Structures are given as C-alpha cells and as structure tokens.
Short mmCIF file of the N, C-alpha and C atoms (twelve columns), coordinates in Angstrom:
data_MODEL
# 
_entry.id   MODEL 
# 
loop_
_atom_site.group_PDB 
_atom_site.id 
_atom_site.type_symbol 
_atom_site.label_atom_id 
_atom_site.label_alt_id 
_atom_site.label_comp_id 
_atom_site.label_asym_id 
_atom_site.label_seq_id 
_atom_site.Cartn_x 
_atom_site.Cartn_y 
_atom_site.Cartn_z 
_atom_site.pdbx_PDB_model_num 
ATOM 1   N N  . MET A 1   8.369   -11.004 -15.574 1 
ATOM 2   C CA . MET A 1   8.218   -10.542 -14.201 1 
ATOM 3   C C  . MET A 1   8.588   -11.683 -13.254 1 
ATOM 4   N N  . LYS A 2   9.254   -11.326 -12.187 1 
ATOM 5   C CA . LYS A 2   9.671   -12.319 -11.199 1 
ATOM 6   C C  . LYS A 2   8.459   -12.918 -10.478 1 
ATOM 7   N N  . GLU A 3   8.618   -14.160 -10.076 1 
ATOM 8   C CA . GLU A 3   7.529   -14.852 -9.386  1 
ATOM 9   C C  . GLU A 3   7.153   -14.143 -8.072  1 
ATOM 10  N N  . ASP A 4   8.150   -13.711 -7.285  1 
ATOM 11  C CA . ASP A 4   7.858   -12.996 -6.036  1 
ATOM 12  C C  . ASP A 4   7.095   -11.702 -6.301  1 
ATOM 13  N N  . THR A 5   7.448   -11.016 -7.384  1 
ATOM 14  C CA . THR A 5   6.736   -9.788  -7.746  1 
ATOM 15  C C  . THR A 5   5.273   -10.094 -8.023  1 
ATOM 16  N N  . LYS A 6   5.020   -11.118 -8.828  1 
ATOM 17  C CA . LYS A 6   3.643   -11.506 -9.147  1 
ATOM 18  C C  . LYS A 6   2.867   -11.841 -7.877  1 
ATOM 19  N N  . GLU A 7   3.495   -12.596 -6.995  1 
ATOM 20  C CA . GLU A 7   2.811   -12.987 -5.754  1 
ATOM 21  C C  . GLU A 7   2.473   -11.772 -4.905  1 
ATOM 22  N N  . TYR A 8   3.402   -10.824 -4.798  1 
ATOM 23  C CA . TYR A 8   3.130   -9.625  -4.005  1 
ATOM 24  C C  . TYR A 8   1.994   -8.811  -4.619  1 
ATOM 25  N N  . ILE A 9   1.970   -8.705  -5.947  1 
ATOM 26  C CA . ILE A 9   0.885   -7.980  -6.617  1 
ATOM 27  C C  . ILE A 9   -0.447  -8.676  -6.370  1 
ATOM 28  N N  . GLU A 10  -0.473  -9.981  -6.507  1 
ATOM 29  C CA . GLU A 10  -1.717  -10.724 -6.292  1 
ATOM 30  C C  . GLU A 10  -2.228  -10.562 -4.862  1 
ATOM 31  N N  . ILE A 11  -1.333  -10.644 -3.889  1 
ATOM 32  C CA . ILE A 11  -1.745  -10.488 -2.491  1 
ATOM 33  C C  . ILE A 11  -2.194  -9.053  -2.226  1 
ATOM 34  N N  . ALA A 12  -1.494  -8.087  -2.805  1 
ATOM 35  C CA . ALA A 12  -1.892  -6.680  -2.643  1 
ATOM 36  C C  . ALA A 12  -3.287  -6.452  -3.211  1 
ATOM 37  N N  . ASP A 13  -3.573  -7.056  -4.373  1 
ATOM 38  C CA . ASP A 13  -4.910  -6.923  -4.959  1 
ATOM 39  C C  . ASP A 13  -5.979  -7.540  -4.050  1 
ATOM 40  N N  . ILE A 14  -5.656  -8.665  -3.450  1 
ATOM 41  C CA . ILE A 14  -6.597  -9.297  -2.507  1 
ATOM 42  C C  . ILE A 14  -6.798  -8.395  -1.289  1 
ATOM 43  N N  . ASP A 15  -5.713  -7.819  -0.786  1 
ATOM 44  C CA . ASP A 15  -5.821  -6.919  0.364   1 
ATOM 45  C C  . ASP A 15  -6.677  -5.701  0.033   1 
ATOM 46  N N  . LEU A 16  -6.492  -5.139  -1.157  1 
ATOM 47  C CA . LEU A 16  -7.298  -3.981  -1.554  1 
ATOM 48  C C  . LEU A 16  -8.774  -4.379  -1.680  1 
ATOM 49  N N  . ASP A 17  -9.026  -5.532  -2.244  1 
ATOM 50  C CA . ASP A 17  -10.407 -6.025  -2.339  1 
ATOM 51  C C  . ASP A 17  -11.008 -6.234  -0.943  1 
ATOM 52  N N  . THR A 18  -10.216 -6.779  -0.025  1 
ATOM 53  C CA . THR A 18  -10.669 -6.973  1.358   1 
ATOM 54  C C  . THR A 18  -10.974 -5.632  2.012   1 
ATOM 55  N N  . SER A 19  -10.150 -4.635  1.729   1 
ATOM 56  C CA . SER A 19  -10.394 -3.292  2.257   1 
ATOM 57  C C  . SER A 19  -11.738 -2.755  1.777   1 
ATOM 58  N N  . LYS A 20  -12.014 -2.941  0.505   1 
ATOM 59  C CA . LYS A 20  -13.282 -2.451  -0.059  1 
ATOM 60  C C  . LYS A 20  -14.481 -3.189  0.537   1 
ATOM 61  N N  . LYS A 21  -14.345 -4.486  0.722   1 
ATOM 62  C CA . LYS A 21  -15.439 -5.259  1.323   1 
ATOM 63  C C  . LYS A 21  -15.649 -4.857  2.782   1 
ATOM 64  N N  . SER A 22  -14.561 -4.611  3.499   1 
ATOM 65  C CA . SER A 22  -14.678 -4.140  4.885   1 
ATOM 66  C C  . SER A 22  -15.396 -2.802  4.915   1 
ATOM 67  N N  . PHE A 23  -15.044 -1.916  3.986   1 
ATOM 68  C CA . PHE A 23  -15.677 -0.603  3.893   1 
ATOM 69  C C  . PHE A 23  -17.181 -0.750  3.649   1 
ATOM 70  N N  . GLN A 24  -17.549 -1.620  2.724   1 
ATOM 71  C CA . GLN A 24  -18.968 -1.836  2.417   1 
ATOM 72  C C  . GLN A 24  -19.750 -2.325  3.630   1 
ATOM 73  N N  . ASN A 25  -19.062 -2.993  4.541   1 
ATOM 74  C CA . ASN A 25  -19.702 -3.498  5.757   1 
ATOM 75  C C  . ASN A 25  -19.483 -2.579  6.963   1 
ATOM 76  N N  . SER A 26  -19.054 -1.338  6.686   1 
ATOM 77  C CA . SER A 26  -18.826 -0.315  7.724   1 
ATOM 78  C C  . SER A 26  -17.772 -0.734  8.742   1 
ATOM 79  N N  . LEU A 27  -16.840 -1.570  8.336   1 
ATOM 80  C CA . LEU A 27  -15.713 -1.980  9.187   1 
ATOM 81  C C  . LEU A 27  -14.525 -1.091  8.826   1 
ATOM 82  N N  . TYR A 28  -14.595 0.163   9.252   1 
ATOM 83  C CA . TYR A 28  -13.658 1.176   8.776   1 
ATOM 84  C C  . TYR A 28  -12.228 0.956   9.266   1 
ATOM 85  N N  . SER A 29  -12.064 0.515   10.480  1 
ATOM 86  C CA . SER A 29  -10.728 0.241   10.991  1 
ATOM 87  C C  . SER A 29  -10.076 -0.886  10.185  1 
ATOM 88  N N  . SER A 30  -10.828 -1.923  9.943   1 
ATOM 89  C CA . SER A 30  -10.336 -3.042  9.137   1 
ATOM 90  C C  . SER A 30  -10.020 -2.583  7.717   1 
ATOM 91  N N  . SER A 31  -10.862 -1.756  7.161   1 
ATOM 92  C CA . SER A 31  -10.633 -1.229  5.821   1 
ATOM 93  C C  . SER A 31  -9.322  -0.452  5.751   1 
ATOM 94  N N  . CYS A 32  -9.061  0.368   6.760   1 
ATOM 95  C CA . CYS A 32  -7.806  1.130   6.808   1 
ATOM 96  C C  . CYS A 32  -6.605  0.188   6.869   1 
ATOM 97  N N  . PHE A 33  -6.703  -0.837  7.689   1 
ATOM 98  C CA . PHE A 33  -5.611  -1.803  7.820   1 
ATOM 99  C C  . PHE A 33  -5.305  -2.459  6.473   1 
ATOM 100 N N  . TRP A 34  -6.331  -2.960  5.796   1 
ATOM 101 C CA . TRP A 34  -6.104  -3.677  4.541   1 
ATOM 102 C C  . TRP A 34  -5.629  -2.749  3.424   1 
ATOM 103 N N  . SER A 35  -6.038  -1.487  3.449   1 
ATOM 104 C CA . SER A 35  -5.505  -0.522  2.469   1 
ATOM 105 C C  . SER A 35  -4.014  -0.326  2.688   1 
ATOM 106 N N  . GLN A 36  -3.615  -0.189  3.959   1 
ATOM 107 C CA . GLN A 36  -2.192  -0.032  4.270   1 
ATOM 108 C C  . GLN A 36  -1.400  -1.239  3.796   1 
ATOM 109 N N  . GLN A 37  -1.928  -2.422  4.056   1 
ATOM 110 C CA . GLN A 37  -1.236  -3.650  3.646   1 
ATOM 111 C C  . GLN A 37  -1.075  -3.700  2.126   1 
ATOM 112 N N  . ALA A 38  -2.109  -3.314  1.405   1 
ATOM 113 C CA . ALA A 38  -2.049  -3.318  -0.059  1 
ATOM 114 C C  . ALA A 38  -0.976  -2.355  -0.556  1 
ATOM 115 N N  . ILE A 39  -0.961  -1.137  -0.029  1 
ATOM 116 C CA . ILE A 39  0.034   -0.149  -0.452  1 
ATOM 117 C C  . ILE A 39  1.438   -0.671  -0.192  1 
ATOM 118 N N  . GLU A 40  1.660   -1.198  0.985   1 
ATOM 119 C CA . GLU A 40  2.979   -1.730  1.338   1 
ATOM 120 C C  . GLU A 40  3.410   -2.803  0.338   1 
ATOM 121 N N  . LEU A 41  2.516   -3.714  0.005   1 
ATOM 122 C CA . LEU A 41  2.878   -4.807  -0.900  1 
ATOM 123 C C  . LEU A 41  3.071   -4.343  -2.338  1 
ATOM 124 N N  . TYR A 42  2.286   -3.375  -2.798  1 
ATOM 125 C CA . TYR A 42  2.507   -2.844  -4.150  1 
ATOM 126 C C  . TYR A 42  3.907   -2.233  -4.257  1 
ATOM 127 N N  . LEU A 43  4.295   -1.452  -3.260  1 
ATOM 128 C CA . LEU A 43  5.621   -0.836  -3.293  1 
ATOM 129 C C  . LEU A 43  6.727   -1.887  -3.197  1 
ATOM 130 N N  . LYS A 44  6.532   -2.867  -2.349  1 
ATOM 131 C CA . LYS A 44  7.526   -3.942  -2.223  1 
ATOM 132 C C  . LYS A 44  7.633   -4.738  -3.518  1 
ATOM 133 N N  . ALA A 45  6.531   -4.933  -4.207  1 
ATOM 134 C CA . ALA A 45  6.575   -5.649  -5.492  1 
ATOM 135 C C  . ALA A 45  7.491   -4.923  -6.474  1 
ATOM 136 N N  . PHE A 46  7.365   -3.591  -6.530  1 
ATOM 137 C CA . PHE A 46  8.233   -2.810  -7.410  1 
ATOM 138 C C  . PHE A 46  9.698   -2.983  -7.005  1 
ATOM 139 N N  . LEU A 47  9.956   -2.940  -5.717  1 
ATOM 140 C CA . LEU A 47  11.331  -3.086  -5.228  1 
ATOM 141 C C  . LEU A 47  11.874  -4.487  -5.500  1 
ATOM 142 N N  . ILE A 48  11.040  -5.495  -5.344  1 
ATOM 143 C CA . ILE A 48  11.456  -6.872  -5.644  1 
ATOM 144 C C  . ILE A 48  11.828  -6.985  -7.118  1 
ATOM 145 N N  . GLU A 49  10.992  -6.452  -7.962  1 
ATOM 146 C CA . GLU A 49  11.235  -6.540  -9.405  1 
ATOM 147 C C  . GLU A 49  12.547  -5.854  -9.790  1 
ATOM 148 N N  . ASN A 50  12.936  -4.854  -9.018  1 
ATOM 149 C CA . ASN A 50  14.166  -4.108  -9.298  1 
ATOM 150 C C  . ASN A 50  15.347  -4.540  -8.428  1 
ATOM 151 N N  . ASN A 51  15.237  -5.718  -7.848  1 
ATOM 152 C CA . ASN A 51  16.329  -6.322  -7.067  1 
ATOM 153 C C  . ASN A 51  16.770  -5.501  -5.864  1 
ATOM 154 N N  . ILE A 52  15.865  -4.748  -5.272  1 
ATOM 155 C CA . ILE A 52  16.189  -3.920  -4.112  1 
ATOM 156 C C  . ILE A 52  15.656  -4.530  -2.829  1 
ATOM 157 N N  . PHE A 53  14.575  -5.246  -2.917  1 
ATOM 158 C CA . PHE A 53  13.929  -5.772  -1.718  1 
ATOM 159 C C  . PHE A 53  13.919  -7.288  -1.764  1 
ATOM 160 N N  . ASN A 54  14.406  -7.886  -0.703  1 
ATOM 161 C CA . ASN A 54  14.360  -9.341  -0.556  1 
ATOM 162 C C  . ASN A 54  13.365  -9.640  0.560   1 
ATOM 163 N N  . PRO A 55  12.226  -10.237 0.224   1 
ATOM 164 C CA . PRO A 55  11.194  -10.454 1.249   1 
ATOM 165 C C  . PRO A 55  11.638  -11.361 2.388   1 
ATOM 166 N N  . LYS A 56  12.675  -12.127 2.164   1 
ATOM 167 C CA . LYS A 56  13.154  -13.023 3.215   1 
ATOM 168 C C  . LYS A 56  14.136  -12.329 4.163   1 
ATOM 169 N N  . LYS A 57  14.660  -11.172 3.735   1 
ATOM 170 C CA . LYS A 57  15.666  -10.482 4.544   1 
ATOM 171 C C  . LYS A 57  15.201  -9.133  5.089   1 
ATOM 172 N N  . HIS A 58  14.438  -8.390  4.309   1 
ATOM 173 C CA . HIS A 58  14.074  -7.027  4.671   1 
ATOM 174 C C  . HIS A 58  12.724  -6.989  5.377   1 
ATOM 175 N N  . LYS A 59  12.633  -6.123  6.375   1 
ATOM 176 C CA . LYS A 59  11.396  -6.000  7.157   1 
ATOM 177 C C  . LYS A 59  10.948  -4.543  7.253   1 
ATOM 178 N N  . ILE A 60  10.931  -3.841  6.142   1 
ATOM 179 C CA . ILE A 60  10.481  -2.445  6.122   1 
ATOM 180 C C  . ILE A 60  8.961   -2.432  5.991   1 
ATOM 181 N N  . HIS A 61  8.297   -1.683  6.883   1 
ATOM 182 C CA . HIS A 61  6.841   -1.580  6.824   1 
ATOM 183 C C  . HIS A 61  6.362   -0.141  6.654   1 
ATOM 184 N N  . ASN A 62  7.257   0.819   6.851   1 
ATOM 185 C CA . ASN A 62  6.886   2.222   6.730   1 
ATOM 186 C C  . ASN A 62  6.771   2.598   5.258   1 
ATOM 187 N N  . ILE A 63  5.614   3.068   4.867   1 
ATOM 188 C CA . ILE A 63  5.357   3.375   3.465   1 
ATOM 189 C C  . ILE A 63  6.283   4.465   2.942   1 
ATOM 190 N N  . ASN A 64  6.553   5.502   3.728   1 
ATOM 191 C CA . ASN A 64  7.449   6.557   3.255   1 
ATOM 192 C C  . ASN A 64  8.877   6.050   3.057   1 
ATOM 193 N N  . LYS A 65  9.327   5.122   3.889   1 
ATOM 194 C CA . LYS A 65  10.658  4.530   3.688   1 
ATOM 195 C C  . LYS A 65  10.683  3.682   2.421   1 
ATOM 196 N N  . LEU A 66  9.605   2.959   2.182   1 
ATOM 197 C CA . LEU A 66  9.522   2.183   0.943   1 
ATOM 198 C C  . LEU A 66  9.516   3.114   -0.273  1 
ATOM 199 N N  . LEU A 67  8.784   4.216   -0.165  1 
ATOM 200 C CA . LEU A 67  8.778   5.198   -1.260  1 
ATOM 201 C C  . LEU A 67  10.175  5.774   -1.495  1 
ATOM 202 N N  . ASP A 68  10.905  6.041   -0.422  1 
ATOM 203 C CA . ASP A 68  12.284  6.527   -0.567  1 
ATOM 204 C C  . ASP A 68  13.119  5.554   -1.392  1 
ATOM 205 N N  . GLU A 69  12.952  4.263   -1.127  1 
ATOM 206 C CA . GLU A 69  13.686  3.240   -1.879  1 
ATOM 207 C C  . GLU A 69  13.243  3.219   -3.344  1 
ATOM 208 N N  . CYS A 70  11.950  3.380   -3.580  1 
ATOM 209 C CA . CYS A 70  11.440  3.415   -4.954  1 
ATOM 210 C C  . CYS A 70  11.979  4.630   -5.704  1 
ATOM 211 N N  . ILE A 71  12.064  5.773   -5.025  1 
ATOM 212 C CA . ILE A 71  12.574  7.003   -5.642  1 
ATOM 213 C C  . ILE A 71  14.022  6.837   -6.057  1 
ATOM 214 N N  . LYS A 72  14.800  6.070   -5.314  1 
ATOM 215 C CA . LYS A 72  16.201  5.819   -5.679  1 
ATOM 216 C C  . LYS A 72  16.305  5.112   -7.024  1 
ATOM 217 N N  . ILE A 73  15.289  4.344   -7.377  1 
ATOM 218 C CA . ILE A 73  15.267  3.602   -8.634  1 
ATOM 219 C C  . ILE A 73  14.638  4.431   -9.743  1 
ATOM 220 N N  . ASP A 74  13.572  5.157   -9.399  1 
ATOM 221 C CA . ASP A 74  12.779  5.867   -10.399 1 
ATOM 222 C C  . ASP A 74  12.252  7.162   -9.783  1 
ATOM 223 N N  . ASN A 75  12.773  8.276   -10.266 1 
ATOM 224 C CA . ASN A 75  12.380  9.590   -9.737  1 
ATOM 225 C C  . ASN A 75  10.898  9.900   -9.927  1 
ATOM 226 N N  . ASN A 76  10.219  9.182   -10.803 1 
ATOM 227 C CA . ASN A 76  8.791   9.427   -10.996 1 
ATOM 228 C C  . ASN A 76  7.968   9.114   -9.753  1 
ATOM 229 N N  . PHE A 77  8.547   8.367   -8.813  1 
ATOM 230 C CA . PHE A 77  7.833   8.110   -7.565  1 
ATOM 231 C C  . PHE A 77  7.677   9.388   -6.744  1 
ATOM 232 N N  . ILE A 78  8.478   10.389  -7.036  1 
ATOM 233 C CA . ILE A 78  8.302   11.698  -6.394  1 
ATOM 234 C C  . ILE A 78  6.928   12.254  -6.760  1 
ATOM 235 N N  . ILE A 79  6.518   12.038  -8.006  1 
ATOM 236 C CA . ILE A 79  5.196   12.502  -8.457  1 
ATOM 237 C C  . ILE A 79  4.097   11.833  -7.641  1 
ATOM 238 N N  . LEU A 80  4.239   10.535  -7.409  1 
ATOM 239 C CA . LEU A 80  3.247   9.814   -6.593  1 
ATOM 240 C C  . LEU A 80  3.212   10.380  -5.187  1 
ATOM 241 N N  . ARG A 81  4.381   10.615  -4.604  1 
ATOM 242 C CA . ARG A 81  4.438   11.173  -3.243  1 
ATOM 243 C C  . ARG A 81  3.801   12.554  -3.198  1 
ATOM 244 N N  . GLU A 82  4.063   13.373  -4.205  1 
ATOM 245 C CA . GLU A 82  3.483   14.713  -4.234  1 
ATOM 246 C C  . GLU A 82  1.973   14.670  -4.483  1 
ATOM 247 N N  . LEU A 83  1.532   13.742  -5.312  1 
ATOM 248 C CA . LEU A 83  0.111   13.602  -5.609  1 
ATOM 249 C C  . LEU A 83  -0.687  13.275  -4.350  1 
ATOM 250 N N  . ILE A 84  -0.155  12.396  -3.550  1 
ATOM 251 C CA . ILE A 84  -0.870  11.951  -2.350  1 
ATOM 252 C C  . ILE A 84  -0.476  12.762  -1.125  1 
ATOM 253 N N  . GLY A 85  0.780   13.063  -0.998  1 
ATOM 254 C CA . GLY A 85  1.272   13.849  0.129   1 
ATOM 255 C C  . GLY A 85  1.985   12.977  1.145   1 
ATOM 256 N N  . ILE A 86  3.137   13.430  1.574   1 
ATOM 257 C CA . ILE A 86  3.949   12.654  2.520   1 
ATOM 258 C C  . ILE A 86  3.199   12.432  3.834   1 
ATOM 259 N N  . GLU A 87  2.421   13.444  4.265   1 
ATOM 260 C CA . GLU A 87  1.675   13.314  5.522   1 
ATOM 261 C C  . GLU A 87  0.601   12.235  5.417   1 
ATOM 262 N N  . LYS A 88  -0.098  12.212  4.289   1 
ATOM 263 C CA . LYS A 88  -1.147  11.193  4.118   1 
ATOM 264 C C  . LYS A 88  -0.542  9.804   4.036   1 
ATOM 265 N N  . PHE A 89  0.599   9.695   3.368   1 
ATOM 266 C CA . PHE A 89  1.267   8.392   3.334   1 
ATOM 267 C C  . PHE A 89  1.654   7.945   4.739   1 
ATOM 268 N N  . GLN A 90  2.089   8.894   5.568   1 
ATOM 269 C CA . GLN A 90  2.479   8.523   6.933   1 
ATOM 270 C C  . GLN A 90  1.251   8.097   7.751   1 
ATOM 271 N N  . ILE A 91  0.156   8.802   7.573   1 
ATOM 272 C CA . ILE A 91  -1.075  8.425   8.283   1 
ATOM 273 C C  . ILE A 91  -1.482  7.012   7.902   1 
ATOM 274 N N  . VAL A 92  -1.490  6.726   6.603   1 
ATOM 275 C CA . VAL A 92  -1.871  5.383   6.149   1 
ATOM 276 C C  . VAL A 92  -0.864  4.347   6.635   1 
ATOM 277 N N  . SER A 93  0.400   4.700   6.644   1 
ATOM 278 C CA . SER A 93  1.433   3.783   7.142   1 
ATOM 279 C C  . SER A 93  1.159   3.405   8.591   1 
ATOM 280 N N  . ASP A 94  0.734   4.367   9.377   1 
ATOM 281 C CA . ASP A 94  0.452   4.127   10.796  1 
ATOM 282 C C  . ASP A 94  -0.768  3.227   11.022  1 
ATOM 283 N N  . TYR A 95  -1.617  3.098   10.001  1 
ATOM 284 C CA . TYR A 95  -2.803  2.247   10.149  1 
ATOM 285 C C  . TYR A 95  -2.443  0.792   10.430  1 
ATOM 286 N N  . SER A 96  -1.253  0.362   10.041  1 
ATOM 287 C CA . SER A 96  -0.880  -1.036  10.267  1 
ATOM 288 C C  . SER A 96  -0.890  -1.383  11.747  1 
ATOM 289 N N  . VAL A 97  -0.563  -0.415  12.585  1 
ATOM 290 C CA . VAL A 97  -0.555  -0.635  14.036  1 
ATOM 291 C C  . VAL A 97  -1.833  -0.104  14.684  1 
ATOM 292 N N  . LEU A 98  -2.213  1.107   14.312  1 
ATOM 293 C CA . LEU A 98  -3.379  1.739   14.944  1 
ATOM 294 C C  . LEU A 98  -4.646  0.915   14.801  1 
ATOM 295 N N  . SER A 99  -4.847  0.354   13.622  1 
ATOM 296 C CA . SER A 99  -6.097  -0.355  13.368  1 
ATOM 297 C C  . SER A 99  -6.173  -1.706  14.074  1 
ATOM 298 N N  . ARG A 100 -5.065  -2.120  14.672  1 
ATOM 299 C CA . ARG A 100 -5.071  -3.385  15.407  1 
ATOM 300 C C  . ARG A 100 -4.942  -3.205  16.914  1 
ATOM 301 N N  . TYR A 101 -4.242  -2.141  17.345  1 
ATOM 302 C CA . TYR A 101 -3.895  -2.049  18.761  1 
ATOM 303 C C  . TYR A 101 -4.379  -0.794  19.477  1 
ATOM 304 N N  . ASP A 102 -4.796  0.220   18.753  1 
ATOM 305 C CA . ASP A 102 -5.192  1.482   19.376  1 
ATOM 306 C C  . ASP A 102 -6.724  1.537   19.474  1 
ATOM 307 N N  . ILE A 103 -7.234  1.274   20.667  1 
ATOM 308 C CA . ILE A 103 -8.683  1.199   20.872  1 
ATOM 309 C C  . ILE A 103 -9.361  2.518   20.503  1 
ATOM 310 N N  . GLU A 104 -8.756  3.646   20.843  1 
ATOM 311 C CA . GLU A 104 -9.351  4.946   20.500  1 
ATOM 312 C C  . GLU A 104 -9.454  5.111   18.991  1 
ATOM 313 N N  . PHE A 105 -8.401  4.725   18.288  1 
ATOM 314 C CA . PHE A 105 -8.450  4.806   16.826  1 
ATOM 315 C C  . PHE A 105 -9.572  3.919   16.294  1 
ATOM 316 N N  . ILE A 106 -9.622  2.701   16.760  1 
ATOM 317 C CA . ILE A 106 -10.619 1.737   16.287  1 
ATOM 318 C C  . ILE A 106 -12.037 2.276   16.509  1 
ATOM 319 N N  . LYS A 107 -12.252 2.927   17.643  1 
ATOM 320 C CA . LYS A 107 -13.582 3.470   17.941  1 
ATOM 321 C C  . LYS A 107 -13.902 4.722   17.128  1 
ATOM 322 N N  . ASN A 108 -12.880 5.494   16.767  1 
ATOM 323 C CA . ASN A 108 -13.109 6.808   16.170  1 
ATOM 324 C C  . ASN A 108 -12.846 6.899   14.675  1 
ATOM 325 N N  . VAL A 109 -12.205 5.905   14.088  1 
ATOM 326 C CA . VAL A 109 -11.969 5.967   12.646  1 
ATOM 327 C C  . VAL A 109 -13.321 5.996   11.946  1 
ATOM 328 N N  . ASN A 110 -13.392 6.748   10.847  1 
ATOM 329 C CA . ASN A 110 -14.701 6.919   10.219  1 
ATOM 330 C C  . ASN A 110 -14.686 6.575   8.732   1 
ATOM 331 N N  . GLU A 111 -15.835 6.700   8.141   1 
ATOM 332 C CA . GLU A 111 -16.016 6.380   6.728   1 
ATOM 333 C C  . GLU A 111 -15.066 7.183   5.844   1 
ATOM 334 N N  . GLU A 112 -14.917 8.448   6.149   1 
ATOM 335 C CA . GLU A 112 -14.040 9.316   5.353   1 
ATOM 336 C C  . GLU A 112 -12.587 8.839   5.411   1 
ATOM 337 N N  . ASP A 113 -12.122 8.464   6.612   1 
ATOM 338 C CA . ASP A 113 -10.753 7.959   6.763   1 
ATOM 339 C C  . ASP A 113 -10.542 6.712   5.908   1 
ATOM 340 N N  . ALA A 114 -11.477 5.794   5.988   1 
ATOM 341 C CA . ALA A 114 -11.363 4.534   5.250   1 
ATOM 342 C C  . ALA A 114 -11.436 4.768   3.743   1 
ATOM 343 N N  . LYS A 115 -12.328 5.647   3.315   1 
ATOM 344 C CA . LYS A 115 -12.458 5.952   1.886   1 
ATOM 345 C C  . LYS A 115 -11.167 6.559   1.354   1 
ATOM 346 N N  . GLU A 116 -10.570 7.456   2.123   1 
ATOM 347 C CA . GLU A 116 -9.316  8.072   1.693   1 
ATOM 348 C C  . GLU A 116 -8.197  7.020   1.585   1 
ATOM 349 N N  . ALA A 117 -8.148  6.095   2.530   1 
ATOM 350 C CA . ALA A 117 -7.130  5.041   2.485   1 
ATOM 351 C C  . ALA A 117 -7.310  4.167   1.243   1 
ATOM 352 N N  . ILE A 118 -8.553  3.842   0.913   1 
ATOM 353 C CA . ILE A 118 -8.827  3.058   -0.294  1 
ATOM 354 C C  . ILE A 118 -8.418  3.835   -1.538  1 
ATOM 355 N N  . ASP A 119 -8.747  5.115   -1.581  1 
ATOM 356 C CA . ASP A 119 -8.379  5.952   -2.729  1 
ATOM 357 C C  . ASP A 119 -6.865  5.979   -2.926  1 
ATOM 358 N N  . ILE A 120 -6.129  6.108   -1.830  1 
ATOM 359 C CA . ILE A 120 -4.670  6.123   -1.911  1 
ATOM 360 C C  . ILE A 120 -4.157  4.776   -2.421  1 
ATOM 361 N N  . ALA A 121 -4.698  3.699   -1.888  1 
ATOM 362 C CA . ALA A 121 -4.281  2.365   -2.329  1 
ATOM 363 C C  . ALA A 121 -4.562  2.171   -3.819  1 
ATOM 364 N N  . GLU A 122 -5.696  2.659   -4.288  1 
ATOM 365 C CA . GLU A 122 -6.017  2.522   -5.713  1 
ATOM 366 C C  . GLU A 122 -5.052  3.332   -6.584  1 
ATOM 367 N N  . LYS A 123 -4.668  4.512   -6.130  1 
ATOM 368 C CA . LYS A 123 -3.705  5.327   -6.879  1 
ATOM 369 C C  . LYS A 123 -2.335  4.656   -6.918  1 
ATOM 370 N N  . VAL A 124 -1.926  4.092   -5.795  1 
ATOM 371 C CA . VAL A 124 -0.641  3.384   -5.755  1 
ATOM 372 C C  . VAL A 124 -0.700  2.179   -6.685  1 
ATOM 373 N N  . ARG A 125 -1.805  1.441   -6.642  1 
ATOM 374 C CA . ARG A 125 -1.973  0.274   -7.517  1 
ATOM 375 C C  . ARG A 125 -1.832  0.678   -8.981  1 
ATOM 376 N N  . GLU A 126 -2.549  1.716   -9.382  1 
ATOM 377 C CA . GLU A 126 -2.496  2.184   -10.765 1 
ATOM 378 C C  . GLU A 126 -1.073  2.572   -11.160 1 
ATOM 379 N N  . PHE A 127 -0.391  3.274   -10.274 1 
ATOM 380 C CA . PHE A 127 0.979   3.725   -10.537 1 
ATOM 381 C C  . PHE A 127 1.921   2.528   -10.700 1 
ATOM 382 N N  . ILE A 128 1.824   1.571   -9.799  1 
ATOM 383 C CA . ILE A 128 2.688   0.388   -9.843  1 
ATOM 384 C C  . ILE A 128 2.370   -0.455  -11.070 1 
ATOM 385 N N  . TYR A 129 1.112   -0.616  -11.393 1 
ATOM 386 C CA . TYR A 129 0.741   -1.385  -12.580 1 
ATOM 387 C C  . TYR A 129 1.379   -0.780  -13.829 1 
ATOM 388 N N  . LYS A 130 1.374   0.543   -13.930 1 
ATOM 389 C CA . LYS A 130 2.002   1.201   -15.087 1 
ATOM 390 C C  . LYS A 130 3.504   0.969   -15.080 1 
ATOM 391 N N  . LYS A 131 4.122   1.103   -13.916 1 
ATOM 392 C CA . LYS A 131 5.573   0.931   -13.814 1 
ATOM 393 C C  . LYS A 131 6.009   -0.491  -14.160 1 
ATOM 394 N N  . LEU A 132 5.187   -1.466  -13.814 1 
ATOM 395 C CA . LEU A 132 5.543   -2.862  -14.063 1 
ATOM 396 C C  . LEU A 132 4.888   -3.419  -15.321 1 
ATOM 397 N N  . ASN A 133 4.237   -2.540  -16.098 1 
ATOM 398 C CA . ASN A 133 3.579   -2.947  -17.340 1 
ATOM 399 C C  . ASN A 133 2.618   -4.115  -17.128 1 
ATOM 400 N N  . ILE A 134 1.771   -3.964  -16.130 1 
ATOM 401 C CA . ILE A 134 0.801   -5.004  -15.806 1 
ATOM 402 C C  . ILE A 134 -0.539  -4.606  -16.417 1 
ATOM 403 N N  . ASP A 135 -1.148  -5.563  -17.091 1 
ATOM 404 C CA . ASP A 135 -2.503  -5.377  -17.611 1 
ATOM 405 C C  . ASP A 135 -3.442  -5.244  -16.416 1 
ATOM 406 N N  . ASN A 136 -4.328  -4.308  -16.452 1 
ATOM 407 C CA . ASN A 136 -5.244  -4.044  -15.340 1 
ATOM 408 C C  . ASN A 136 -6.189  -5.203  -15.045 1 
ATOM 409 N N  . ASN A 137 -6.215  -6.201  -15.869 1 
ATOM 410 C CA . ASN A 137 -7.167  -7.296  -15.702 1 
ATOM 411 C C  . ASN A 137 -6.502  -8.611  -15.263 1 
ATOM 412 N N  . ILE A 138 -5.363  -8.546  -14.605 1 
ATOM 413 C CA . ILE A 138 -4.726  -9.810  -14.196 1 
ATOM 414 C C  . ILE A 138 -5.516  -10.478 -13.103 1 
# 
C-alpha cells in the first residue's frame, strides 16, 4: 500500500474517532463535520491507491463526486451508493460547510443527524477496508 494511502486511512480513522467522541459529548455539529471529513478521506485513500487522486493537485471535497471517481475504477462502489443513498451522501457532504458556517444548522442539528453521519462513515470505512485489504485492527 502506498504511503499516502496509509496516511489518509490513518487520518480518516482519527476523524471518525473524533466524530464519535464529539457525539458522546453532545457536540452534534462537530460530530457531523468529522464524519464528513472521515468519509472524504476514506474515498480519497482508495483513489490515491489507484493512481487517480493526487493530494497535492486535486481539491475535490464533494463526496458524490469522489464516489463517481471510485465507480470509474470499481463498479462495486455503486452498491455503496445504493446502500446509503445519493441524497444522504450529499447531505453528509454538505456538513463540511454547514457545520462550520451555518449558524441555523449548528443550532438545529440533532443527535439523530449526527448518529446517521457516523453510521455512514462506518459503512464507508468498512467498504474501503475491504477494497484495500486492510486488517480492521490497524
């Protein structure tokens, strides 16, 4: 596995852990943000490993666009998109901005929203780990 891929996976795992800790402390907006960051990095790790994404050149942050790139490499990513839903992926993708700059979102995001974002991030993690043959205990 490429070094950049490993680094992205490690950072994504830290982001997912941060999301869970934020959730435990009822920091739901923060939890949503860190779940989005984790999903983005897991997908980018797959793209890096497949020579599609260069972290120094590409600045894609939209999760559905990243999924489109993953599907070009491996049609099984369609299953992931269908499992979670394109709309839910878009909602989580929007958390990168909403959870930092939209005061109404920050005030109104709730436990259910944050839990769903964590669930999606965990599913993406599991899917990427299988695709990259990563032991779940790294």
